[in-house]
PDB file of C-alpha atoms in Angstrom:
ATOM      1  CA  MET R 181     127.113  52.161 107.464  1.00  0.00           C
ATOM      2  CA  ALA R 182     124.993  54.849 105.939  1.00  0.00           C
ATOM      3  CA  GLU R 183     123.339  56.926 108.480  1.00  0.00           C
ATOM      4  CA  ILE R 184     119.456  56.700 108.913  1.00  0.00           C
ATOM      5  CA  TYR R 185     118.897  60.434 109.491  1.00  0.00           C
ATOM      6  CA  GLU R 186     117.069  62.174 106.757  1.00  0.00           C
ATOM      7  CA  ASN R 187     118.372  65.887 105.874  1.00  0.00           C
ATOM      8  CA  SER R 188     115.859  68.372 106.295  1.00  0.00           C
ATOM      9  CA  ASP R 189     116.293  72.098 105.405  1.00  0.00           C
ATOM     10  CA  ARG R 190     114.240  73.826 107.884  1.00  0.00           C
ATOM     11  CA  LEU R 191     115.455  76.982 106.965  1.00  0.00           C
ATOM     12  CA  ASN R 192     114.964  77.324 103.392  1.00  0.00           C
ATOM     13  CA  SER R 193     112.090  74.621 102.954  1.00  0.00           C
ATOM     14  CA  PRO R 194     110.421  74.575 106.340  1.00  0.00           C
ATOM     15  CA  VAL R 195     107.480  72.249 104.878  1.00  0.00           C
ATOM     16  CA  GLU R 196     106.579  69.378 102.648  1.00  0.00           C
ATOM     17  CA  ALA R 197     103.724  67.973 101.504  1.00  0.00           C
ATOM     18  CA  PHE R 198     102.431  65.342  99.206  1.00  0.00           C
ATOM     19  CA  TYR R 199     100.709  62.203  98.463  1.00  0.00           C
ATOM     20  CA  CYS R 200     102.086  58.885  98.621  1.00  0.00           C
ATOM     21  CA  SER R 201     100.284  55.834  96.981  1.00  0.00           C
ATOM     22  CA  THR R 202     100.839  52.125  95.784  1.00  0.00           C
ATOM     23  CA  GLU R 203     101.842  54.124  92.431  1.00  0.00           C
ATOM     24  CA  ASN R 204     104.674  56.046  93.549  1.00  0.00           C
ATOM     25  CA  LEU R 205     105.965  54.596  96.707  1.00  0.00           C
ATOM     26  CA  HIS R 206     107.275  51.444  96.771  1.00  0.00           C
ATOM     27  CA  LEU R 207     106.836  49.954 100.643  1.00  0.00           C
ATOM     28  CA  PRO R 208     108.669  49.430 102.807  1.00  0.00           C
ATOM     29  CA  VAL R 209     110.228  52.589 103.777  1.00  0.00           C
ATOM     30  CA  ALA R 210     113.415  52.281 105.362  1.00  0.00           C
ATOM     31  CA  ALA R 211     113.743  53.373 109.120  1.00  0.00           C
ATOM     32  CA  HIS R 212     115.021  57.060 109.423  1.00  0.00           C
ATOM     33  CA  TRP R 213     114.746  60.150 111.481  1.00  0.00           C
ATOM     34  CA  HIS R 214     114.545  63.986 110.882  1.00  0.00           C
ATOM     35  CA  TYR R 215     114.063  67.038 112.429  1.00  0.00           C
ATOM     36  CA  PHE R 216     110.619  67.797 110.866  1.00  0.00           C
ATOM     37  CA  MET R 217     107.484  66.923 112.404  1.00  0.00           C
ATOM     38  CA  GLU R 218     105.422  64.388 110.228  1.00  0.00           C
ATOM     39  CA  ILE R 219     101.929  64.025 109.992  1.00  0.00           C
ATOM     40  CA  LEU R 220     100.585  60.660 107.925  1.00  0.00           C
ATOM     41  CA  TYR R 221      96.942  60.791 107.088  1.00  0.00           C
ATOM     42  CA  LEU R 222      95.557  57.814 105.429  1.00  0.00           C
ATOM     43  CA  LEU R 223      93.207  58.189 102.465  1.00  0.00           C
ATOM     44  CA  GLU R 224      92.755  54.565 101.430  1.00  0.00           C
ATOM     45  CA  GLY R 225      93.979  51.113 102.555  1.00  0.00           C
ATOM     46  CA  SER R 226      96.183  50.478 105.353  1.00  0.00           C
ATOM     47  CA  VAL R 227      99.963  50.865 106.084  1.00  0.00           C
ATOM     48  CA  MET R 228     102.137  49.999 109.358  1.00  0.00           C
ATOM     49  CA  VAL R 229     104.282  52.558 110.970  1.00  0.00           C
ATOM     50  CA  VAL R 230     106.959  51.231 113.526  1.00  0.00           C
ATOM     51  CA  CYS R 231     107.690  54.780 115.729  1.00  0.00           C
ATOM     52  CA  ASN R 232     110.491  54.375 118.065  1.00  0.00           C
ATOM     53  CA  GLY R 233     109.697  50.933 118.561  1.00  0.00           C
ATOM     54  CA  ILE R 234     106.100  51.167 118.782  1.00  0.00           C
ATOM     55  CA  THR R 235     104.091  49.847 116.083  1.00  0.00           C
ATOM     56  CA  TYR R 236     100.933  51.546 114.711  1.00  0.00           C
ATOM     57  CA  HIS R 237      98.387  50.024 112.304  1.00  0.00           C
ATOM     58  CA  LEU R 238      96.761  53.135 110.229  1.00  0.00           C
ATOM     59  CA  GLU R 239      93.395  52.662 108.429  1.00  0.00           C
ATOM     60  CA  ALA R 240      91.603  54.825 106.166  1.00  0.00           C
ATOM     61  CA  GLY R 241      90.700  58.050 108.032  1.00  0.00           C
ATOM     62  CA  GLU R 242      93.322  57.797 110.732  1.00  0.00           C
ATOM     63  CA  LEU R 243      96.028  60.383 111.369  1.00  0.00           C
ATOM     64  CA  LEU R 244      99.459  59.481 113.055  1.00  0.00           C
ATOM     65  CA  LEU R 245     101.642  62.264 114.457  1.00  0.00           C
ATOM     66  CA  ILE R 246     105.421  61.364 114.233  1.00  0.00           C
ATOM     67  CA  PRO R 247     107.452  64.072 116.245  1.00  0.00           C
ATOM     68  CA  PRO R 248     110.809  65.493 115.657  1.00  0.00           C
ATOM     69  CA  GLN R 249     113.819  62.990 116.035  1.00  0.00           C
ATOM     70  CA  ALA R 250     111.587  59.715 116.121  1.00  0.00           C
ATOM     71  CA  VAL R 251     112.924  57.144 114.147  1.00  0.00           C
ATOM     72  CA  HIS R 252     110.234  55.540 111.891  1.00  0.00           C
ATOM     73  CA  SER R 253     109.444  53.217 109.097  1.00  0.00           C
ATOM     74  CA  ILE R 254     106.466  52.546 106.936  1.00  0.00           C
ATOM     75  CA  SER R 255     105.623  49.098 105.504  1.00  0.00           C
ATOM     76  CA  GLY R 256     102.463  47.774 104.175  1.00  0.00           C
ATOM     77  CA  ASP R 257     101.019  44.544 102.540  1.00  0.00           C
ATOM     78  CA  LYS R 258     101.931  45.138  98.681  1.00  0.00           C
ATOM     79  CA  LYS R 259      98.603  43.143  97.366  1.00  0.00           C
ATOM     80  CA  ASN R 260      96.560  45.865  98.910  1.00  0.00           C
ATOM     81  CA  PRO R 261      96.271  49.526  97.437  1.00  0.00           C
ATOM     82  CA  PHE R 262      96.842  52.383  99.611  1.00  0.00           C
ATOM     83  CA  ARG R 263      97.267  56.507  99.925  1.00  0.00           C
ATOM     84  CA  TYR R 264      98.108  58.753 102.329  1.00  0.00           C
ATOM     85  CA  THR R 265      99.037  62.539 102.511  1.00  0.00           C
ATOM     86  CA  CYS R 266     102.281  63.066 103.950  1.00  0.00           C
ATOM     87  CA  VAL R 267     103.290  66.540 105.732  1.00  0.00           C
ATOM     88  CA  LYS R 268     106.631  67.417 107.356  1.00  0.00           C
ATOM     89  CA  TYR R 269     106.951  70.817 108.904  1.00  0.00           C
ATOM     90  CA  SER R 270     109.246  72.593 111.354  1.00  0.00           C
ATOM     91  CA  VAL R 271     107.671  72.660 114.638  1.00  0.00           C
ATOM     92  CA  SER R 272     109.643  75.887 115.015  1.00  0.00           C
ATOM     93  CA  HIS R 273     107.192  77.971 112.788  1.00  0.00           C
ATOM     94  CA  ILE R 274     103.924  76.954 115.027  1.00  0.00           C
ATOM     95  CA  ARG R 275     103.967  80.137 117.063  1.00  0.00           C
ATOM     96  CA  PRO R 276     100.643  80.255 119.004  1.00  0.00           C
ATOM     97  CA  VAL R 277     100.006  83.617 120.229  1.00  0.00           C
ATOM     98  CA  GLU R 278      98.721  82.782 123.634  1.00  0.00           C
ATOM     99  CA  GLY R 279     101.524  82.495 126.199  1.00  0.00           C
ATOM    100  CA  TYR R 280     100.439  79.600 128.426  1.00  0.00           C
ATOM    101  CA  LEU R 281     100.074  77.311 125.571  1.00  0.00           C
ATOM    102  CA  PRO R 282     102.853  74.825 125.540  1.00  0.00           C
ATOM    103  CA  ASN R 283     105.782  74.600 124.370  1.00  0.00           C
ATOM    104  CA  LEU R 284     105.635  72.171 121.233  1.00  0.00           C
ATOM    105  CA  HIS R 285     108.830  70.922 120.861  1.00  0.00           C
ATOM    106  CA  ILE R 286     109.116  70.114 124.880  1.00  0.00           C
ATOM    107  CA  LEU R 287     105.526  68.739 124.701  1.00  0.00           C
ATOM    108  CA  LEU R 288     106.171  66.161 121.724  1.00  0.00           C
ATOM    109  CA  HIS R 289     109.487  65.283 123.607  1.00  0.00           C
ATOM    110  CA  ASN R 290     107.792  64.527 127.109  1.00  0.00           C
ATOM    111  CA  LEU R 291     104.932  62.390 125.166  1.00  0.00           C
ATOM    112  CA  MET R 292     107.622  60.153 123.157  1.00  0.00           C
ATOM    113  CA  LEU R 293     108.928  59.146 126.691  1.00  0.00           C
ATOM    114  CA  GLU R 294     105.558  57.704 127.350  1.00  0.00           C
ATOM    115  CA  LYS R 295     104.694  53.785 127.245  1.00  0.00           C
ATOM    116  CA  ASP R 296     102.128  54.419 124.726  1.00  0.00           C
ATOM    117  CA  PRO R 297     102.638  58.106 123.339  1.00  0.00           C
ATOM    118  CA  PRO R 298      98.943  59.486 122.389  1.00  0.00           C
ATOM    119  CA  LEU R 299      99.900  60.059 118.508  1.00  0.00           C
ATOM    120  CA  LEU R 300      97.180  58.135 116.616  1.00  0.00           C
ATOM    121  CA  PHE R 301      93.708  59.692 115.724  1.00  0.00           C
ATOM    122  CA  GLY R 302      91.161  57.557 114.663  1.00  0.00           C
ATOM    123  CA  PRO R 303      88.025  58.671 112.179  1.00  0.00           C
ATOM    124  CA  GLY R 304      85.743  61.079 113.785  1.00  0.00           C
ATOM    125  CA  THR R 305      88.102  62.550 116.149  1.00  0.00           C
ATOM    126  CA  PHE R 306      88.279  65.785 114.887  1.00  0.00           C
ATOM    127  CA  THR R 307      84.920  67.146 114.793  1.00  0.00           C
ATOM    128  CA  ASP R 308      83.474  70.325 113.208  1.00  0.00           C
ATOM    129  CA  PHE R 309      86.763  70.247 111.200  1.00  0.00           C
ATOM    130  CA  ALA R 310      87.660  69.189 107.673  1.00  0.00           C
ATOM    131  CA  LEU R 311      90.699  67.520 108.395  1.00  0.00           C
ATOM    132  CA  LYS R 312      91.072  65.927 104.622  1.00  0.00           C
ATOM    133  CA  ASP R 313      90.371  69.562 103.253  1.00  0.00           C
ATOM    134  CA  CYS R 314      93.042  71.136 105.256  1.00  0.00           C
ATOM    135  CA  LEU R 315      95.415  68.791 104.217  1.00  0.00           C
ATOM    136  CA  ASP R 316      94.393  68.620 101.005  1.00  0.00           C
ATOM    137  CA  GLU R 317      94.617  72.649 100.855  1.00  0.00           C
ATOM    138  CA  ILE R 318      98.561  72.257 102.555  1.00  0.00           C
ATOM    139  CA  VAL R 319      99.387  69.902  99.591  1.00  0.00           C
ATOM    140  CA  ARG R 320      98.128  72.180  97.215  1.00  0.00           C
ATOM    141  CA  GLU R 321      99.601  75.579  98.604  1.00  0.00           C
ATOM    142  CA  VAL R 322     103.075  73.627  98.352  1.00  0.00           C
ATOM    143  CA  HIS R 323     102.589  72.621  94.992  1.00  0.00           C
ATOM    144  CA  GLU R 324     101.558  75.818  93.669  1.00  0.00           C
ATOM    145  CA  LYS R 325     103.528  78.528  95.926  1.00  0.00           C
ATOM    146  CA  GLN R 326     101.245  81.178  95.247  1.00  0.00           C
ATOM    147  CA  TYR R 327     101.984  84.733  97.236  1.00  0.00           C
ATOM    148  CA  GLY R 328     102.304  84.312 101.102  1.00  0.00           C
ATOM    149  CA  TYR R 329     101.753  80.459 100.774  1.00  0.00           C
ATOM    150  CA  LEU R 330     103.848  79.786 103.531  1.00  0.00           C
ATOM    151  CA  THR R 331     101.794  81.970 106.131  1.00  0.00           C
ATOM    152  CA  LEU R 332      98.670  80.004 105.112  1.00  0.00           C
ATOM    153  CA  ILE R 333     100.254  76.552 105.549  1.00  0.00           C
ATOM    154  CA  PHE R 334     101.097  77.332 108.993  1.00  0.00           C
ATOM    155  CA  SER R 335      98.352  78.994 110.057  1.00  0.00           C
ATOM    156  CA  LEU R 336      96.435  75.570 108.982  1.00  0.00           C
ATOM    157  CA  LEU R 337      98.919  73.867 110.830  1.00  0.00           C
ATOM    158  CA  THR R 338      98.578  76.056 113.727  1.00  0.00           C
ATOM    159  CA  ASP R 339      94.829  75.320 113.894  1.00  0.00           C
ATOM    160  CA  LEU R 340      95.432  71.631 113.342  1.00  0.00           C
ATOM    161  CA  MET R 341      97.840  71.556 116.235  1.00  0.00           C
ATOM    162  CA  LEU R 342      95.678  73.478 118.534  1.00  0.00           C
ATOM    163  CA  ARG R 343      92.958  70.974 117.735  1.00  0.00           C
ATOM    164  CA  ILE R 344      95.178  68.333 118.824  1.00  0.00           C
ATOM    165  CA  LEU R 345      96.231  69.906 122.047  1.00  0.00           C
ATOM    166  CA  ARG R 346      92.344  70.470 123.232  1.00  0.00           C
ATOM    167  CA  ILE R 347      91.763  66.669 122.071  1.00  0.00           C
ATOM    168  CA  TRP R 348      94.975  65.818 124.941  1.00  0.00           C
ATOM    169  CA  TYR R 349      93.440  68.195 127.152  1.00  0.00           C
ATOM    170  CA  ARG R 350      90.061  66.475 127.000  1.00  0.00           C
ATOM    171  CA  ARG R 351      91.694  63.447 127.686  1.00  0.00           C
ATOM    172  CA  GLY R 352      93.247  64.438 130.508  1.00  0.00           C
ATOM    173  CA  ILE R 353      96.748  64.237 129.069  1.00  0.00           C
ATOM    174  CA  SER R 354      99.263  67.003 130.831  1.00  0.00           C
ATOM    175  CA  LEU R 355     100.213  69.706 128.635  1.00  0.00           C
ATOM    176  CA  GLN R 356     102.579  71.496 131.306  1.00  0.00           C
ATOM    177  CA  THR R 357     106.144  71.858 129.907  1.00  0.00           C
ATOM    178  CA  ASP R 358     109.190  73.012 131.566  1.00  0.00           C
ATOM    179  CA  SER R 359     110.468  76.035 129.203  1.00  0.00           C
ATOM    180  CA  ARG R 360     113.842  75.966 130.585  1.00  0.00           C
ATOM    181  CA  THR R 361     116.613  75.338 127.846  1.00  0.00           C
ATOM    182  CA  ASP R 362     120.427  74.997 128.468  1.00  0.00           C
ATOM    183  CA  ALA R 363     123.101  74.492 126.053  1.00  0.00           C
ATOM    184  CA  ASP R 364     123.546  70.834 127.414  1.00  0.00           C
ATOM    185  CA  THR R 365     120.360  70.070 125.895  1.00  0.00           C
ATOM    186  CA  TYR R 366     121.840  70.971 122.466  1.00  0.00           C
ATOM    187  CA  SER R 367     124.909  69.321 122.977  1.00  0.00           C
ATOM    188  CA  VAL R 368     123.150  66.145 123.588  1.00  0.00           C
ATOM    189  CA  HIS R 369     121.086  66.491 120.251  1.00  0.00           C
ATOM    190  CA  ASP R 370     124.415  67.051 118.448  1.00  0.00           C
ATOM    191  CA  VAL R 371     125.921  63.650 119.865  1.00  0.00           C
ATOM    192  CA  VAL R 372     122.964  61.896 118.616  1.00  0.00           C
ATOM    193  CA  MET R 373     123.772  62.887 115.106  1.00  0.00           C
ATOM    194  CA  TYR R 374     127.233  61.796 116.147  1.00  0.00           C
ATOM    195  CA  ILE R 375     125.986  58.274 117.290  1.00  0.00           C
ATOM    196  CA  ASP R 376     124.118  57.769 114.021  1.00  0.00           C
ATOM    197  CA  ARG R 377     127.189  58.734 111.859  1.00  0.00           C
ATOM    198  CA  HIS R 378     129.350  56.261 113.805  1.00  0.00           C
ATOM    199  CA  SER R 379     127.191  53.449 115.229  1.00  0.00           C
ATOM    200  CA  GLY R 380     129.384  51.037 113.292  1.00  0.00           C
ATOM    201  CA  GLU R 381     132.532  52.033 115.650  1.00  0.00           C
ATOM    202  CA  ASN R 382     133.299  51.138 118.912  1.00  0.00           C
ATOM    203  CA  LEU R 383     131.268  53.815 120.642  1.00  0.00           C
ATOM    204  CA  LYS R 384     132.022  54.416 124.590  1.00  0.00           C
ATOM    205  CA  VAL R 385     129.791  56.632 126.479  1.00  0.00           C
ATOM    206  CA  ASP R 386     132.455  58.043 128.583  1.00  0.00           C
ATOM    207  CA  GLU R 387     134.010  59.435 125.095  1.00  0.00           C
ATOM    208  CA  LEU R 388     131.159  60.728 124.047  1.00  0.00           C
ATOM    209  CA  ALA R 389     130.518  62.946 127.297  1.00  0.00           C
ATOM    210  CA  LYS R 390     133.836  64.170 126.513  1.00  0.00           C
ATOM    211  CA  LEU R 391     132.436  65.538 123.221  1.00  0.00           C
ATOM    212  CA  CYS R 392     129.976  67.576 125.412  1.00  0.00           C
ATOM    213  CA  ASN R 393     132.424  68.525 127.796  1.00  0.00           C
ATOM    214  CA  MET R 394     130.677  66.665 130.543  1.00  0.00           C
ATOM    215  CA  SER R 395     131.398  64.339 133.163  1.00  0.00           C
ATOM    216  CA  TYR R 396     130.088  60.789 132.658  1.00  0.00           C
ATOM    217  CA  SER R 397     127.633  60.933 135.522  1.00  0.00           C
ATOM    218  CA  TYR R 398     126.079  64.439 134.273  1.00  0.00           C
ATOM    219  CA  PHE R 399     126.095  63.520 130.677  1.00  0.00           C
ATOM    220  CA  ALA R 400     124.334  60.255 131.541  1.00  0.00           C
ATOM    221  CA  ARG R 401     121.542  62.237 133.456  1.00  0.00           C
ATOM    222  CA  VAL R 402     121.107  64.783 130.674  1.00  0.00           C
ATOM    223  CA  PHE R 403     120.798  62.145 128.075  1.00  0.00           C
ATOM    224  CA  HIS R 404     118.218  60.052 130.174  1.00  0.00           C
ATOM    225  CA  ARG R 405     116.252  63.172 130.738  1.00  0.00           C
ATOM    226  CA  GLN R 406     116.250  63.976 127.174  1.00  0.00           C
ATOM    227  CA  TYR R 407     115.630  60.434 125.628  1.00  0.00           C
ATOM    228  CA  GLY R 408     114.114  58.287 128.213  1.00  0.00           C
ATOM    229  CA  GLN R 409     116.879  55.804 127.950  1.00  0.00           C
ATOM    230  CA  SER R 410     120.432  55.436 128.896  1.00  0.00           C
ATOM    231  CA  CYS R 411     123.213  56.179 125.938  1.00  0.00           C
ATOM    232  CA  LYS R 412     123.884  52.913 125.815  1.00  0.00           C
ATOM    233  CA  GLN R 413     120.284  51.690 125.384  1.00  0.00           C
ATOM    234  CA  TYR R 414     120.079  54.501 122.398  1.00  0.00           C
ATOM    235  CA  ILE R 415     123.172  53.338 120.581  1.00  0.00           C
ATOM    236  CA  GLU R 416     121.994  49.809 120.593  1.00  0.00           C
ATOM    237  CA  PHE R 417     118.606  50.628 119.572  1.00  0.00           C
ATOM    238  CA  ILE R 418     119.974  52.905 116.307  1.00  0.00           C
ATOM    239  CA  ARG R 419     122.464  49.678 115.518  1.00  0.00           C
ATOM    240  CA  LEU R 420     119.126  47.326 115.685  1.00  0.00           C
ATOM    241  CA  THR R 421     117.530  50.170 113.323  1.00  0.00           C
ATOM    242  CA  LYS R 422     120.364  49.791 111.132  1.00  0.00           C
ATOM    243  CA  ALA R 423     120.241  45.759 111.090  1.00  0.00           C
ATOM    244  CA  GLU R 424     116.760  45.966 110.529  1.00  0.00           C
ATOM    245  CA  ASN R 425     117.121  48.095 107.393  1.00  0.00           C
ATOM    246  CA  LEU R 426     120.020  45.646 106.087  1.00  0.00           C
ATOM    247  CA  LEU R 427     118.139  42.846 106.631  1.00  0.00           C
ATOM    248  CA  LEU R 428     114.810  44.293 104.690  1.00  0.00           C
ATOM    249  CA  PHE R 429     116.944  45.832 102.035  1.00  0.00           C
ATOM    250  CA  THR R 430     120.147  43.577 101.219  1.00  0.00           C
ATOM    251  CA  ASN R 431     121.035  39.730 101.214  1.00  0.00           C
ATOM    252  CA  HIS R 432     123.963  40.372 103.413  1.00  0.00           C
ATOM    253  CA  ASP R 433     124.308  37.465 105.791  1.00  0.00           C
ATOM    254  CA  LEU R 434     124.141  37.950 109.547  1.00  0.00           C
ATOM    255  CA  SER R 435     127.872  38.199 110.381  1.00  0.00           C
ATOM    256  CA  ALA R 436     128.378  40.988 107.705  1.00  0.00           C
ATOM    257  CA  ILE R 437     125.362  42.790 109.013  1.00  0.00           C
ATOM    258  CA  ALA R 438     126.646  42.342 112.767  1.00  0.00           C
ATOM    259  CA  ALA R 439     130.360  43.916 111.470  1.00  0.00           C
ATOM    260  CA  GLU R 440     128.489  46.554 109.558  1.00  0.00           C
ATOM    261  CA  THR R 441     126.304  47.696 112.194  1.00  0.00           C
ATOM    262  CA  GLY R 442     128.973  47.555 115.354  1.00  0.00           C
ATOM    263  CA  PHE R 443     127.930  44.298 117.040  1.00  0.00           C
ATOM    264  CA  SER R 444     130.781  42.027 118.416  1.00  0.00           C
ATOM    265  CA  ASP R 445     129.483  39.064 116.205  1.00  0.00           C
ATOM    266  CA  SER R 446     125.983  37.404 114.717  1.00  0.00           C
ATOM    267  CA  SER R 447     125.324  35.815 118.030  1.00  0.00           C
ATOM    268  CA  HIS R 448     125.408  39.168 119.731  1.00  0.00           C
ATOM    269  CA  LEU R 449     123.429  40.786 117.142  1.00  0.00           C
ATOM    270  CA  ILE R 450     120.665  37.887 117.392  1.00  0.00           C
ATOM    271  CA  ARG R 451     120.397  38.307 121.116  1.00  0.00           C
ATOM    272  CA  CYS R 452     120.125  42.033 121.065  1.00  0.00           C
ATOM    273  CA  PHE R 453     117.685  41.907 117.950  1.00  0.00           C
ATOM    274  CA  ARG R 454     115.425  39.367 119.612  1.00  0.00           C
ATOM    275  CA  ARG R 455     115.239  41.241 122.757  1.00  0.00           C
ATOM    276  CA  LEU R 456     113.813  44.160 120.913  1.00  0.00           C
ATOM    277  CA  TYR R 457     111.743  42.673 118.123  1.00  0.00           C
ATOM    278  CA  HIS R 458     110.705  39.485 119.781  1.00  0.00           C
ATOM    279  CA  ILE R 459     111.893  37.317 116.814  1.00  0.00           C
ATOM    280  CA  THR R 460     115.144  36.493 115.228  1.00  0.00           C
ATOM    281  CA  PRO R 461     116.852  38.294 112.839  1.00  0.00           C
ATOM    282  CA  LYS R 462     116.633  35.402 110.177  1.00  0.00           C
ATOM    283  CA  GLN R 463     112.548  34.940 110.981  1.00  0.00           C
ATOM    284  CA  TYR R 464     112.563  38.428 110.393  1.00  0.00           C
ATOM    285  CA  ARG R 465     113.774  38.696 107.005  1.00  0.00           C
ATOM    286  CA  LEU R 466     111.837  35.588 105.914  1.00  0.00           C
ATOM    287  CA  GLN R 467     108.400  37.164 107.608  1.00  0.00           C
ATOM    288  CA  HIS R 468     108.841  40.269 105.520  1.00  0.00           C
ATOM    289  CA  ALA R 469     109.833  38.376 102.410  1.00  0.00           C
ATOM    290  CA  ALA R 470     106.786  36.550 102.434  1.00  0.00           C
ATOM    291  CA  GLU R 471     104.574  39.653 102.469  1.00  0.00           C
ATOM    292  CA  ALA R 472     106.425  41.295  99.836  1.00  0.00           C
TER     293      ALA R 472
END
């Protein structure tokens, strides 16, 4: 089964920016994840983004933040034209000068653990700030690559992120982060990649713990702290995400999809799929075929 990880060269290409529209992008975009932060800004029409199982309906003038490592897909009504700006960038390049500002990696991770992450911003949210002009300039700088373009781009992104932090602060959202990091955190990040690559196999949590040189109980605690769910739940989520992609983009029957994604049989797949999506795989496929 193919990985859903989308490779991003954060060292040599720390930012990507482009326009997507009915003319150059065929929806749906398969579920995937990457280490970039992603910004989607709707210029025209509407699209639906599912991010870590939460559905966002974006209309013109709305902006959505997609944090690093969040599994997300994009779909829309093909009868209605759409156009949006997409900016992907390495959060590591956002370096606020003031030391009391939060660590963005940790803050975004903490926000994703909330039941309703505050990632969607409606029209008029950014008062006294030309949001569209800012994003247009970033796209232009990425395309033209004039002298010092990365410095200018990340100054613009730092400005935008500071405005988002102020919005969260005014809404009473805690910006406090624990700046401590340790090797265990990075080991768990490596396991997430391993799960993606081997999700079709018989994965056992105790064996994953051994890969990190941790006891089962300690690994379970570290994993839950980092991802807000157990490792077993995360493995099932990744398998269901890949099953969703196969339902959308292939004609494989349920038995074949179950075998390819690591479920014991089609009945097991149907039970797990219905629990997450509140619909059967067959109904899901028919529903999205009708929207095409």
